[in-house]
Amino acid sequence: AYGDPMAEEVIALRRFRNECLLPHAWGRMVVKMYYATSPWFAKHLKQSPSACHLVRKILNPLARNFGAQR
């Protein structure tokens, strides 16, 4: 959704994954499902700027809570 693996928001979302999800069995299951489905979603987000904008709008508050400044 952010187009750059080093985007500030992506780094913050990795922090969320590492600190909040991975320490718990349920979180590891969520991460596993994310990695199984994300290629399909990424392909479709590239084709739809409006969907990409919506996903960023949903993820931005979480990213800000984990350090993203934008």
Short mmCIF file of N, CA and C in Angstrom, two decimals:
data_model
loop_
_atom_site.label_atom_id
_atom_site.label_comp_id
_atom_site.label_asym_id
_atom_site.label_seq_id
_atom_site.Cartn_x
_atom_site.Cartn_y
_atom_site.Cartn_z
N ALA A 1 0.82 -1.20 0.00
CA ALA A 1 0.00 0.00 0.00
C ALA A 1 0.86 1.26 0.00
N TYR A 2 2.06 1.18 0.55
CA TYR A 2 2.91 2.38 0.65
C TYR A 2 3.92 2.47 -0.48
N GLY A 3 4.15 1.40 -1.22
CA GLY A 3 5.00 1.44 -2.39
C GLY A 3 6.49 1.41 -2.13
N ASP A 4 6.91 1.42 -0.90
CA ASP A 4 8.34 1.43 -0.56
C ASP A 4 8.55 0.64 0.72
N PRO A 5 9.32 -0.45 0.69
CA PRO A 5 9.53 -1.25 1.90
C PRO A 5 10.24 -0.49 3.02
N MET A 6 10.84 0.66 2.69
CA MET A 6 11.52 1.44 3.71
C MET A 6 10.72 2.69 4.11
N ALA A 7 9.46 2.77 3.67
CA ALA A 7 8.60 3.88 4.06
C ALA A 7 8.45 3.88 5.58
N GLU A 8 8.38 5.06 6.13
CA GLU A 8 8.26 5.22 7.58
C GLU A 8 7.10 4.41 8.15
N GLU A 9 5.98 4.39 7.43
CA GLU A 9 4.81 3.65 7.88
C GLU A 9 5.06 2.15 7.87
N VAL A 10 5.77 1.67 6.87
CA VAL A 10 6.06 0.23 6.78
C VAL A 10 6.96 -0.19 7.94
N ILE A 11 7.93 0.62 8.25
CA ILE A 11 8.82 0.33 9.38
C ILE A 11 8.02 0.30 10.68
N ALA A 12 7.10 1.25 10.86
CA ALA A 12 6.26 1.27 12.05
C ALA A 12 5.36 0.04 12.12
N LEU A 13 4.80 -0.37 10.97
CA LEU A 13 3.94 -1.55 10.96
C LEU A 13 4.74 -2.83 11.25
N ARG A 14 5.99 -2.86 10.83
CA ARG A 14 6.85 -4.00 11.20
C ARG A 14 7.05 -4.03 12.71
N ARG A 15 7.22 -2.86 13.31
CA ARG A 15 7.37 -2.78 14.76
C ARG A 15 6.12 -3.34 15.44
N PHE A 16 4.95 -2.97 14.93
CA PHE A 16 3.70 -3.51 15.47
C PHE A 16 3.68 -5.03 15.35
N ARG A 17 4.04 -5.54 14.18
CA ARG A 17 4.09 -7.00 13.98
C ARG A 17 5.01 -7.65 15.01
N ASN A 18 6.22 -7.11 15.12
CA ASN A 18 7.23 -7.72 15.98
C ASN A 18 6.91 -7.61 17.46
N GLU A 19 6.39 -6.47 17.88
CA GLU A 19 6.18 -6.23 19.31
C GLU A 19 4.81 -6.69 19.82
N CYS A 20 3.80 -6.62 18.96
CA CYS A 20 2.44 -6.91 19.42
C CYS A 20 1.88 -8.23 18.93
N LEU A 21 2.24 -8.62 17.73
CA LEU A 21 1.66 -9.85 17.18
C LEU A 21 2.52 -11.07 17.42
N LEU A 22 3.79 -11.01 17.05
CA LEU A 22 4.64 -12.20 17.10
C LEU A 22 4.83 -12.80 18.50
N PRO A 23 4.76 -12.04 19.58
CA PRO A 23 4.91 -12.67 20.90
C PRO A 23 3.75 -13.59 21.30
N HIS A 24 2.65 -13.58 20.56
CA HIS A 24 1.46 -14.35 20.92
C HIS A 24 1.11 -15.36 19.82
N ALA A 25 0.61 -16.50 20.23
CA ALA A 25 0.24 -17.55 19.26
C ALA A 25 -0.81 -17.03 18.28
N TRP A 26 -1.83 -16.33 18.77
CA TRP A 26 -2.87 -15.79 17.89
C TRP A 26 -2.27 -14.77 16.92
N GLY A 27 -1.30 -13.98 17.40
CA GLY A 27 -0.65 -13.00 16.54
C GLY A 27 0.18 -13.65 15.45
N ARG A 28 0.87 -14.72 15.81
CA ARG A 28 1.65 -15.45 14.80
C ARG A 28 0.73 -16.03 13.73
N MET A 29 -0.47 -16.45 14.13
CA MET A 29 -1.44 -16.97 13.17
C MET A 29 -1.91 -15.83 12.24
N VAL A 30 -2.14 -14.65 12.78
CA VAL A 30 -2.54 -13.50 11.97
C VAL A 30 -1.44 -13.17 10.96
N VAL A 31 -0.19 -13.16 11.41
CA VAL A 31 0.94 -12.86 10.53
C VAL A 31 1.05 -13.91 9.43
N LYS A 32 0.87 -15.16 9.80
CA LYS A 32 0.94 -16.24 8.80
C LYS A 32 -0.15 -16.07 7.75
N MET A 33 -1.36 -15.72 8.17
CA MET A 33 -2.45 -15.49 7.22
C MET A 33 -2.14 -14.27 6.34
N TYR A 34 -1.57 -13.24 6.94
CA TYR A 34 -1.20 -12.05 6.17
C TYR A 34 -0.22 -12.41 5.06
N TYR A 35 0.83 -13.14 5.40
CA TYR A 35 1.82 -13.49 4.39
C TYR A 35 1.27 -14.43 3.33
N ALA A 36 0.27 -15.23 3.67
CA ALA A 36 -0.34 -16.12 2.69
C ALA A 36 -1.23 -15.36 1.71
N THR A 37 -1.85 -14.28 2.16
CA THR A 37 -2.79 -13.54 1.31
C THR A 37 -2.23 -12.25 0.74
N SER A 38 -1.16 -11.74 1.29
CA SER A 38 -0.68 -10.41 0.88
C SER A 38 -0.25 -10.33 -0.59
N PRO A 39 0.33 -11.37 -1.21
CA PRO A 39 0.67 -11.21 -2.64
C PRO A 39 -0.56 -10.92 -3.50
N TRP A 40 -1.67 -11.58 -3.22
CA TRP A 40 -2.90 -11.34 -3.97
C TRP A 40 -3.38 -9.90 -3.76
N PHE A 41 -3.39 -9.45 -2.48
CA PHE A 41 -3.82 -8.09 -2.19
C PHE A 41 -2.88 -7.06 -2.81
N ALA A 42 -1.58 -7.28 -2.73
CA ALA A 42 -0.62 -6.34 -3.30
C ALA A 42 -0.83 -6.19 -4.80
N LYS A 43 -1.09 -7.29 -5.48
CA LYS A 43 -1.33 -7.25 -6.93
C LYS A 43 -2.54 -6.37 -7.24
N HIS A 44 -3.59 -6.53 -6.47
CA HIS A 44 -4.81 -5.77 -6.72
C HIS A 44 -4.68 -4.31 -6.28
N LEU A 45 -3.92 -4.06 -5.24
CA LEU A 45 -3.71 -2.67 -4.82
C LEU A 45 -2.94 -1.89 -5.88
N LYS A 46 -1.98 -2.54 -6.53
CA LYS A 46 -1.22 -1.87 -7.59
C LYS A 46 -2.13 -1.45 -8.73
N GLN A 47 -3.21 -2.17 -8.93
CA GLN A 47 -4.13 -1.89 -10.04
C GLN A 47 -5.23 -0.90 -9.66
N SER A 48 -5.34 -0.57 -8.38
CA SER A 48 -6.43 0.29 -7.94
C SER A 48 -5.94 1.35 -6.97
N PRO A 49 -5.63 2.53 -7.48
CA PRO A 49 -5.19 3.61 -6.59
C PRO A 49 -6.20 3.95 -5.49
N SER A 50 -7.48 3.84 -5.79
CA SER A 50 -8.48 4.16 -4.76
C SER A 50 -8.46 3.12 -3.64
N ALA A 51 -8.28 1.85 -3.97
CA ALA A 51 -8.18 0.81 -2.94
C ALA A 51 -6.90 1.01 -2.12
N CYS A 52 -5.83 1.37 -2.79
CA CYS A 52 -4.57 1.62 -2.10
C CYS A 52 -4.74 2.77 -1.11
N HIS A 53 -5.41 3.83 -1.54
CA HIS A 53 -5.66 4.98 -0.66
C HIS A 53 -6.48 4.55 0.56
N LEU A 54 -7.49 3.72 0.34
CA LEU A 54 -8.34 3.25 1.44
C LEU A 54 -7.53 2.42 2.44
N VAL A 55 -6.69 1.53 1.95
CA VAL A 55 -5.87 0.70 2.83
C VAL A 55 -4.93 1.58 3.65
N ARG A 56 -4.31 2.58 3.01
CA ARG A 56 -3.42 3.50 3.75
C ARG A 56 -4.20 4.26 4.81
N LYS A 57 -5.40 4.68 4.48
CA LYS A 57 -6.23 5.41 5.43
C LYS A 57 -6.54 4.55 6.67
N ILE A 58 -6.74 3.27 6.45
CA ILE A 58 -7.02 2.34 7.55
C ILE A 58 -5.75 2.08 8.37
N LEU A 59 -4.60 1.91 7.69
CA LEU A 59 -3.36 1.55 8.38
C LEU A 59 -2.64 2.74 9.02
N ASN A 60 -2.84 3.94 8.52
CA ASN A 60 -2.09 5.09 9.02
C ASN A 60 -2.21 5.33 10.52
N PRO A 61 -3.40 5.23 11.13
CA PRO A 61 -3.46 5.42 12.59
C PRO A 61 -2.61 4.40 13.35
N LEU A 62 -2.62 3.16 12.92
CA LEU A 62 -1.79 2.14 13.55
C LEU A 62 -0.32 2.46 13.36
N ALA A 63 0.07 2.85 12.17
CA ALA A 63 1.46 3.20 11.89
C ALA A 63 1.91 4.38 12.76
N ARG A 64 1.04 5.38 12.90
CA ARG A 64 1.39 6.53 13.74
C ARG A 64 1.60 6.11 15.20
N ASN A 65 0.77 5.17 15.67
CA ASN A 65 0.91 4.70 17.05
C ASN A 65 2.23 3.97 17.28
N PHE A 66 2.85 3.49 16.21
CA PHE A 66 4.11 2.75 16.34
C PHE A 66 5.28 3.50 15.74
N GLY A 67 5.15 4.83 15.65
CA GLY A 67 6.31 5.64 15.35
C GLY A 67 6.33 6.40 14.05
N ALA A 68 5.43 6.15 13.14
CA ALA A 68 5.44 6.90 11.88
C ALA A 68 5.00 8.34 12.17
N GLN A 69 5.68 9.30 11.60
CA GLN A 69 5.40 10.71 11.87
C GLN A 69 4.43 11.35 10.90
N ARG A 70 4.24 10.79 9.73
CA ARG A 70 3.37 11.43 8.73
C ARG A 70 1.93 11.29 9.06
#
